[in-house]
PDB file of C-alpha atoms and ligand atoms in Angstrom:
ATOM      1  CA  UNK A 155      75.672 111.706  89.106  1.00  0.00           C
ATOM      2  CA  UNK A 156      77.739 111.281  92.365  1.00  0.00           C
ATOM      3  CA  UNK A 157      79.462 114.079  93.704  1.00  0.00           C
ATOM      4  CA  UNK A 158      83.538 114.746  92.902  1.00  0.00           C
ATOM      5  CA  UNK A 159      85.923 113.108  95.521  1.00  0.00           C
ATOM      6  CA  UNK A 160      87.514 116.087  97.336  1.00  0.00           C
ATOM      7  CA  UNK A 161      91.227 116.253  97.131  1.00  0.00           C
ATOM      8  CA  UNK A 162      92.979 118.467 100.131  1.00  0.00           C
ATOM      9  CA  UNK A 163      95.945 119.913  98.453  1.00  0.00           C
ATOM     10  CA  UNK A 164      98.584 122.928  97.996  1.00  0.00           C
ATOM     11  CA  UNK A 165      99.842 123.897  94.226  1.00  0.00           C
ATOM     12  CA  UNK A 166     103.364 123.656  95.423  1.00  0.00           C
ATOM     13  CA  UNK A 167     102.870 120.201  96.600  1.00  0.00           C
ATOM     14  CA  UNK A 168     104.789 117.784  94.953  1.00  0.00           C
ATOM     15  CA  UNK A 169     102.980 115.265  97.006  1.00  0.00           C
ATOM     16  CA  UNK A 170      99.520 116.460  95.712  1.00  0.00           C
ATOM     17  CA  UNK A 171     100.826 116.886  92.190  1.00  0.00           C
ATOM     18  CA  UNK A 172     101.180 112.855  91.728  1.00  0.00           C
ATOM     19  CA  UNK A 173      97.582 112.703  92.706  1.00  0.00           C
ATOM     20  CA  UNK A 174      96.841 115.276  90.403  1.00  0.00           C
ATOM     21  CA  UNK A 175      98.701 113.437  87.859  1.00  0.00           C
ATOM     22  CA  UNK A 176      96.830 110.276  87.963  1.00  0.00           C
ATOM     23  CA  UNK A 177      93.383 111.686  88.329  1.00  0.00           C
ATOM     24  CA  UNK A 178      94.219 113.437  85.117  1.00  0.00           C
ATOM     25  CA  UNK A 179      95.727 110.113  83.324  1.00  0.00           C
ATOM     26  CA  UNK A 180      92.898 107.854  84.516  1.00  0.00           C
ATOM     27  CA  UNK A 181      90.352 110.495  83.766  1.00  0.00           C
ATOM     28  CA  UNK A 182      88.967 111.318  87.207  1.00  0.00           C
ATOM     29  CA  UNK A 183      87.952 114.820  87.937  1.00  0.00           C
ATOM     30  CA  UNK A 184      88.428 115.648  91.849  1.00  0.00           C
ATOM     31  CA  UNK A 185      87.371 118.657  93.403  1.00  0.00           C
ATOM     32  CA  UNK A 186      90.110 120.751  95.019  1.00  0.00           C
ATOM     33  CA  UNK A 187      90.126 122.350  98.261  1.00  0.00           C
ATOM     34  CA  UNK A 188      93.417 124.376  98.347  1.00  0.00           C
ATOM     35  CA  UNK A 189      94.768 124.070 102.516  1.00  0.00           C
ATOM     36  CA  UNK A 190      97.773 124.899 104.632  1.00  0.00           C
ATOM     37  CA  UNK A 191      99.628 122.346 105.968  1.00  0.00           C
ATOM     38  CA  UNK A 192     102.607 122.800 108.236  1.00  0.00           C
ATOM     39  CA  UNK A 193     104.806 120.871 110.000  1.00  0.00           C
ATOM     40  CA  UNK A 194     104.891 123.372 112.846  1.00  0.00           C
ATOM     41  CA  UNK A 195     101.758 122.858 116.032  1.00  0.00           C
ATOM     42  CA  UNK A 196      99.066 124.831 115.344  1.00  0.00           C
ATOM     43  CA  UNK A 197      99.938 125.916 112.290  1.00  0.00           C
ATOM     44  CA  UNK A 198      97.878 123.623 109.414  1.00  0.00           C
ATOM     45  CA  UNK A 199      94.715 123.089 108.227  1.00  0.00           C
ATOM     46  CA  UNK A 200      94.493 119.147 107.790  1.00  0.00           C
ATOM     47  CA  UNK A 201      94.825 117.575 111.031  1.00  0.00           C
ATOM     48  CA  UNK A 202      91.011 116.937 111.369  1.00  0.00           C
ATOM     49  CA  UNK A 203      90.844 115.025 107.976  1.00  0.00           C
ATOM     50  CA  UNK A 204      94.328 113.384 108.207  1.00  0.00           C
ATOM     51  CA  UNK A 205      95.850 113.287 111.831  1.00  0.00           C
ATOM     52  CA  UNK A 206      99.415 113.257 110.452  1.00  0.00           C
ATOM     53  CA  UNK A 207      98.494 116.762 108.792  1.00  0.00           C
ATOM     54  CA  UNK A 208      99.611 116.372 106.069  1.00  0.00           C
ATOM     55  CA  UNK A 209      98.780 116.998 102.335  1.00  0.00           C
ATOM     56  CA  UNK A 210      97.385 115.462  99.983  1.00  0.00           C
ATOM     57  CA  UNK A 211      94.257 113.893 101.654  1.00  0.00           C
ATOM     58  CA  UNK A 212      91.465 112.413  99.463  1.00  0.00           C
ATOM     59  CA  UNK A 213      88.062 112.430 100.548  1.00  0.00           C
ATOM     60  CA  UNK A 214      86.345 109.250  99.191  1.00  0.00           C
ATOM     61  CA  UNK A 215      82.574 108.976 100.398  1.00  0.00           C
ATOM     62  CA  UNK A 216      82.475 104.837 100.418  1.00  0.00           C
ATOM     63  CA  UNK A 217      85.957 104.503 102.475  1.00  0.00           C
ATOM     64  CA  UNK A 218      87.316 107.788 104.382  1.00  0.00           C
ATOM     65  CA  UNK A 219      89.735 109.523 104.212  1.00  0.00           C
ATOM     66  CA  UNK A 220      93.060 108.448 101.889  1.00  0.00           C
ATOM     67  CA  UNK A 221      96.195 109.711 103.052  1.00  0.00           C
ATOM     68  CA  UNK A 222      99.787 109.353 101.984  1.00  0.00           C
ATOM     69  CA  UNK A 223     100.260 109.786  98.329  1.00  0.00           C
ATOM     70  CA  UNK A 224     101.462 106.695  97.244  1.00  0.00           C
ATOM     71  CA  UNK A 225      97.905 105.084  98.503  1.00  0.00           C
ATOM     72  CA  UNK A 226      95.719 107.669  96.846  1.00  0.00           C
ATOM     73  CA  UNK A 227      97.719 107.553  93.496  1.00  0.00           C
ATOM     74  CA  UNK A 228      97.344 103.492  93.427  1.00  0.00           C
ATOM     75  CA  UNK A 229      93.571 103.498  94.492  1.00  0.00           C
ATOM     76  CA  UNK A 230      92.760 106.138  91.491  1.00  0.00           C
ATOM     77  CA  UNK A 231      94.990 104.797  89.162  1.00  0.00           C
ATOM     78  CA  UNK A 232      94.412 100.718  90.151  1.00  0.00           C
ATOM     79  CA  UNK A 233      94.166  98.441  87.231  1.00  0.00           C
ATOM     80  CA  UNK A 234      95.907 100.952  84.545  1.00  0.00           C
ATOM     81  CA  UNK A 235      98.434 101.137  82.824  1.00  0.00           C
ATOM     82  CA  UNK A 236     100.560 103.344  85.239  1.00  0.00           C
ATOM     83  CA  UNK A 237     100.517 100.381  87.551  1.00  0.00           C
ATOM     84  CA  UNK A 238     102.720  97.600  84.999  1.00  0.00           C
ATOM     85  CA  UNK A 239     102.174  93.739  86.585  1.00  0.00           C
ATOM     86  CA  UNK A 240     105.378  91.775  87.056  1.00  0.00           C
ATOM     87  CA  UNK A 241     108.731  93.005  87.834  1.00  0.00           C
ATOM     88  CA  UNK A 242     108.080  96.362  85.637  1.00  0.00           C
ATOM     89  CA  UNK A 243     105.230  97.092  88.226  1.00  0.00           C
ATOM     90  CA  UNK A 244     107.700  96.236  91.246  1.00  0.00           C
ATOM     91  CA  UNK A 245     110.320  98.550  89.319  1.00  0.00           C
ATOM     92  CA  UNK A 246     107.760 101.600  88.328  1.00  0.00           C
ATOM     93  CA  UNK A 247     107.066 101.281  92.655  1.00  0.00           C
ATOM     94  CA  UNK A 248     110.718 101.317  93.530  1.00  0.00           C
ATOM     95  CA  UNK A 249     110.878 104.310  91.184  1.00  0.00           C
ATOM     96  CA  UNK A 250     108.012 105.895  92.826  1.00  0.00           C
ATOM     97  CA  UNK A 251     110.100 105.443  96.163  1.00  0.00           C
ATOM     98  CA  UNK A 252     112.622 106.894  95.179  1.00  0.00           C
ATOM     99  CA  UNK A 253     111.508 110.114  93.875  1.00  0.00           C
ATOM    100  CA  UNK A 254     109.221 110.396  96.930  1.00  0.00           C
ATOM    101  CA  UNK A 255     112.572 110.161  99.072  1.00  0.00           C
ATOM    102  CA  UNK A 256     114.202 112.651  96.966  1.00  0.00           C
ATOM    103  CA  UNK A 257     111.174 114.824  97.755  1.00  0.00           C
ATOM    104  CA  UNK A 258     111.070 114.471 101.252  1.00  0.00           C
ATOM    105  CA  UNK A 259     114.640 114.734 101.778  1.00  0.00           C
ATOM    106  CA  UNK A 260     113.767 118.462 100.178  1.00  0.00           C
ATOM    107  CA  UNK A 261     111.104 119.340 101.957  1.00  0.00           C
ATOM    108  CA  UNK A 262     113.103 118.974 105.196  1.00  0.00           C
ATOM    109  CA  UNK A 263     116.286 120.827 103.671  1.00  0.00           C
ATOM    110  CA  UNK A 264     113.302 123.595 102.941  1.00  0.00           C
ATOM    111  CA  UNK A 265     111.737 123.448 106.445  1.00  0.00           C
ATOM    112  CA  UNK A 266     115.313 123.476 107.789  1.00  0.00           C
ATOM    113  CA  UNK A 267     115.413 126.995 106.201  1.00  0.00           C
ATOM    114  CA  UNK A 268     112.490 128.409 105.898  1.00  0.00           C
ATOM    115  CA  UNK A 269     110.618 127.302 108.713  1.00  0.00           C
ATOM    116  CA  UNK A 270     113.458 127.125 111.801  1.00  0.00           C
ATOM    117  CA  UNK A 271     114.717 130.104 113.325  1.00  0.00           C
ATOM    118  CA  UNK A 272     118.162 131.050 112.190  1.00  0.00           C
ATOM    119  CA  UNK A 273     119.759 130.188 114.776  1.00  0.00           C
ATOM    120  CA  UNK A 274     118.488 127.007 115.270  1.00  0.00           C
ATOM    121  CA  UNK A 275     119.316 126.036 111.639  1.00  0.00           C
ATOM    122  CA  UNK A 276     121.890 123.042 111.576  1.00  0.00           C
ATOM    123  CA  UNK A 277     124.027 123.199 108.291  1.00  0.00           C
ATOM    124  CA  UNK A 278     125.129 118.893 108.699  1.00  0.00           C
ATOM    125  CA  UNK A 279     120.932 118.265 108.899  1.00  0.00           C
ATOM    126  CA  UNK A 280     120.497 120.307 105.620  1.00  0.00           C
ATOM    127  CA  UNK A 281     124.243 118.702 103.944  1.00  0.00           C
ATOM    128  CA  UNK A 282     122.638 115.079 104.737  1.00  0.00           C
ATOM    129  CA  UNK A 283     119.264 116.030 103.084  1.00  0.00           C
ATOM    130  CA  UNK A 284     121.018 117.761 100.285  1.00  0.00           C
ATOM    131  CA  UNK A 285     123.146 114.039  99.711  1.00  0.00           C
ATOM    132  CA  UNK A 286     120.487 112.433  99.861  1.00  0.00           C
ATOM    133  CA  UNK A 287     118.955 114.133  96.842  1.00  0.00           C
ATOM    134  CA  UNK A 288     121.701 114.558  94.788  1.00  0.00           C
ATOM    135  CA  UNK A 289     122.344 110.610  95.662  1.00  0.00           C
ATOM    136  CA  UNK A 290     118.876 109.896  94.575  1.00  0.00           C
ATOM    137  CA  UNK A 291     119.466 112.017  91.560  1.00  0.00           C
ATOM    138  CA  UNK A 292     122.048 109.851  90.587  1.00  0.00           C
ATOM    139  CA  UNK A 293     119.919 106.280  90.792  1.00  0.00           C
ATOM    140  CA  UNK A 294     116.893 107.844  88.924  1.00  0.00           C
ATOM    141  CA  UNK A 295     119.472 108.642  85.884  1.00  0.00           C
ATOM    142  CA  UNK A 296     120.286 105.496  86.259  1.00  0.00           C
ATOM    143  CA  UNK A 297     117.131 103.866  85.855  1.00  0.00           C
ATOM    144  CA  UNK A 298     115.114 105.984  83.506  1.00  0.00           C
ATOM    145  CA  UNK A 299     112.537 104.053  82.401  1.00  0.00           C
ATOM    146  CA  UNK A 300     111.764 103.256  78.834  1.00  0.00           C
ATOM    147  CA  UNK A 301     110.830 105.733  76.035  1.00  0.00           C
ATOM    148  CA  UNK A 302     106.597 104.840  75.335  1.00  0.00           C
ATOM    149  CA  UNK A 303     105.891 104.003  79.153  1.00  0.00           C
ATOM    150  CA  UNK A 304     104.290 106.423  81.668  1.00  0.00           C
ATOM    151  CA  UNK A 305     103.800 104.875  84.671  1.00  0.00           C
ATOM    152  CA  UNK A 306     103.640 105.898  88.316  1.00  0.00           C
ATOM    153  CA  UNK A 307     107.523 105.747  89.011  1.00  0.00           C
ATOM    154  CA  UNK A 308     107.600 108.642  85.906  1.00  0.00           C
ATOM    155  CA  UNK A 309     104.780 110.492  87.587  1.00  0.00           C
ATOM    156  CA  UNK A 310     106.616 110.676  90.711  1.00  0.00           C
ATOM    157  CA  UNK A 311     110.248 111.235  89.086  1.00  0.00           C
ATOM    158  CA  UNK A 312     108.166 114.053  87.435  1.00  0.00           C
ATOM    159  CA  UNK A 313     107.017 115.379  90.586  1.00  0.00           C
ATOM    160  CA  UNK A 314     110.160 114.961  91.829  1.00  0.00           C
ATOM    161  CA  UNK A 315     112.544 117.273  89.641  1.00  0.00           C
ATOM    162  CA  UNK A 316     109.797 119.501  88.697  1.00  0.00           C
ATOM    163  CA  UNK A 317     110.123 120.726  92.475  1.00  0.00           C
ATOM    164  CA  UNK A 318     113.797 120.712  92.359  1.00  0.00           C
ATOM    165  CA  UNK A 319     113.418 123.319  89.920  1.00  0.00           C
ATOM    166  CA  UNK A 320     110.459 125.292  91.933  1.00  0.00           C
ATOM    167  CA  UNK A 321     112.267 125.281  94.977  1.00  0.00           C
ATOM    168  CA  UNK A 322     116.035 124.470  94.478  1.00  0.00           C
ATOM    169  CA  UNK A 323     117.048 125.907  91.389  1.00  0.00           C
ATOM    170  CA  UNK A 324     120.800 126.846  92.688  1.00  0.00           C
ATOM    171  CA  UNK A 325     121.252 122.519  92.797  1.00  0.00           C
ATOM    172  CA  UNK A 326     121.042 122.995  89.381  1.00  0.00           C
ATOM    173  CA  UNK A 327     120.787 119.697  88.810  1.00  0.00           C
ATOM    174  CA  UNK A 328     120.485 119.711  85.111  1.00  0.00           C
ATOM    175  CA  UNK A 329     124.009 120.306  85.052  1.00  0.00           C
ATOM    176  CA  UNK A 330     125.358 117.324  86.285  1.00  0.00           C
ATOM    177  CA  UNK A 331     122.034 114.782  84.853  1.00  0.00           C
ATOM    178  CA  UNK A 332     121.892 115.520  81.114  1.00  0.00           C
ATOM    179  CA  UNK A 333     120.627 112.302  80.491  1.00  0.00           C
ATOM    180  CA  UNK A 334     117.754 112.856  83.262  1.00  0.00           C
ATOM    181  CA  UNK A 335     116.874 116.405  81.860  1.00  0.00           C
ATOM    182  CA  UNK A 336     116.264 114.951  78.700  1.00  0.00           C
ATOM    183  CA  UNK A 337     113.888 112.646  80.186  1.00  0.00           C
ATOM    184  CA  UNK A 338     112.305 115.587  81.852  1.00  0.00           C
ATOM    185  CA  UNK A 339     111.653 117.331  79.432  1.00  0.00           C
ATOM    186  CA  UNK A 340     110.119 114.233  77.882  1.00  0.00           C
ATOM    187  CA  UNK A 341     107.378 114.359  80.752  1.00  0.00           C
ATOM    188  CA  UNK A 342     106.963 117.629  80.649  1.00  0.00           C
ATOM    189  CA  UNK A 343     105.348 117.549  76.907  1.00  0.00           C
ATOM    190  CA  UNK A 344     102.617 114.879  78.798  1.00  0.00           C
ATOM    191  CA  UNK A 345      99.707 117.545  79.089  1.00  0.00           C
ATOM    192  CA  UNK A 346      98.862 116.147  82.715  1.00  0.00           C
ATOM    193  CA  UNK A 347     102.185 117.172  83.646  1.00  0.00           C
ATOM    194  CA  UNK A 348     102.793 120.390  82.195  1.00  0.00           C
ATOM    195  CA  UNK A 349      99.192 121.666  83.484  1.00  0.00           C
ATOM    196  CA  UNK A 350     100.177 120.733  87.129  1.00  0.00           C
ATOM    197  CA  UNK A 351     103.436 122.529  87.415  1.00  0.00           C
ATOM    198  CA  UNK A 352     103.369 124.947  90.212  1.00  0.00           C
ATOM    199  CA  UNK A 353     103.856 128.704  89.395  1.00  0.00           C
TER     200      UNK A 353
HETATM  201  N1  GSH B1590     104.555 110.746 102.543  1.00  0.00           N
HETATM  202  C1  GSH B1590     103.587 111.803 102.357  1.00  0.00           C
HETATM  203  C2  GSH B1590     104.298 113.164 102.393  1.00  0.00           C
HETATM  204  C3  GSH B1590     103.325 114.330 102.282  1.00  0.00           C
HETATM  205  C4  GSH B1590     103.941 115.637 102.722  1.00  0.00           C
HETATM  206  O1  GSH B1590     105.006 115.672 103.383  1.00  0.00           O
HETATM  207  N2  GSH B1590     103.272 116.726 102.358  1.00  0.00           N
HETATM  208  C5  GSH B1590     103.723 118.039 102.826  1.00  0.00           C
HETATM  209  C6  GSH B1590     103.333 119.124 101.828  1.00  0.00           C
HETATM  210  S1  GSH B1590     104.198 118.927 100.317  1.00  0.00           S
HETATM  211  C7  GSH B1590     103.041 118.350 104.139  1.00  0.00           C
HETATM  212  O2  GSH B1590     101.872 118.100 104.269  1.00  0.00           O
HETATM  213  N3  GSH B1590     103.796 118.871 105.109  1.00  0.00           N
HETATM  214  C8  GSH B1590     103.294 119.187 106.400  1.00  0.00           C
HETATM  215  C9  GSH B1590     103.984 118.401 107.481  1.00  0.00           C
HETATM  216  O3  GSH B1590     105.092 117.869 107.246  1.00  0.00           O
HETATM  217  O4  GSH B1590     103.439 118.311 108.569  1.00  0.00           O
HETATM  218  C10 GSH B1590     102.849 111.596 101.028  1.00  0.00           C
HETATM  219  O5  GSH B1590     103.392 110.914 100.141  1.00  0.00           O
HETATM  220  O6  GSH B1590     101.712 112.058 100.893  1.00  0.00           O
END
């Protein structure tokens, strides 16, 4: 029996979460190595393994290292069903985009705050981020996908919203996306995705 791949990750990870996702879906079990990864010099764990330092970061034995992930998602989850063929594969991908935007445009807003001294903080930076997702917000509602698929672009809308509600709760986006918290809640009965949700 080979040994698990090793998957560099944080629970609060969005990022990591699709991974975790997939591997679940396609029935892959990775070992996890739980790491600190910052955008701030000197301050993460990862930079050896991925030189962008950033998580997640798959350790696969026959290729390297697998960053970014939107590459480690498609190599577990190639040839399944969460990758459609045709223009339902090219609109499960633009799907995926789009909910990884929405997630990075939140992680800065978050940095922005959390991570840069007060008085450094610039309130336009964090407005533009903040437009960005609720403008994102606004195309995903418009393309929910339909009811019976689960595909990558779901997995990362899941992602997506679930940290919306870990991190920005006071967006309250639920409010004004009815239609998308349905859909949410939809994913959230997948057992993949409920069992990931950060804490
Ligand atoms: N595009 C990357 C984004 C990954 C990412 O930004 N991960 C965050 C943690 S959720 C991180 O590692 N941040 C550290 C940094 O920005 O240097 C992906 O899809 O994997």
């Amino acid at each position: 029996m080979t040994d698990p791949m090793v998957l560099l990750y944080a629970e609060a990870s969005p990022f990591a979460r699709k991974v975790r996702i997939v591997a679940a879906e396609v029935g892959i079990s990775l070992s996890l190595t739980a790491v600190h990864a910052s955008p701030l010099a000197g301050r993460t764990d990862v930079t050896q393994v991925n030189p962008l330092g950033k998580i997640p970061a798959l350790v696969v034995p026959e290729i390297g290292v697998l960053y970014d992930s939107s590459v480690i998602c498609r190599y577990l989850g190639q040839e399944t069903d969460l990758y459609p063929a045709g223009s339902e594969g090219w609109r499960a991908l633009r799907r995926e985009a789009l909910a990884d935007g929405l997630m990075e445009a939140a992680l800065l807003a978050r940095y922005e705050t959390t991570l840069r001294p007060e008085a450094l903080r610039w309130q336009d930076w964090i407005d533009g981020q903040v437009s960005k997702i609720r403008n994102a917000l606004v195309a995903m509602e418009a393309e929910i996908s339909p009811s019976g698929t689960f595909d990558i672009g779901n997995i990362a809308t899941a992602c997506a919203l679930g940290y919306l509600d870990f991190r920005f709760a006071a967006l309250d986006w639920r409010k004004s996306h009815p239609g998308l918290a349905d859909f949410a809640a939809t994913l959230h009965q997948r057992p993949s995705v409920r069992e990931s949700a950060p804490s």
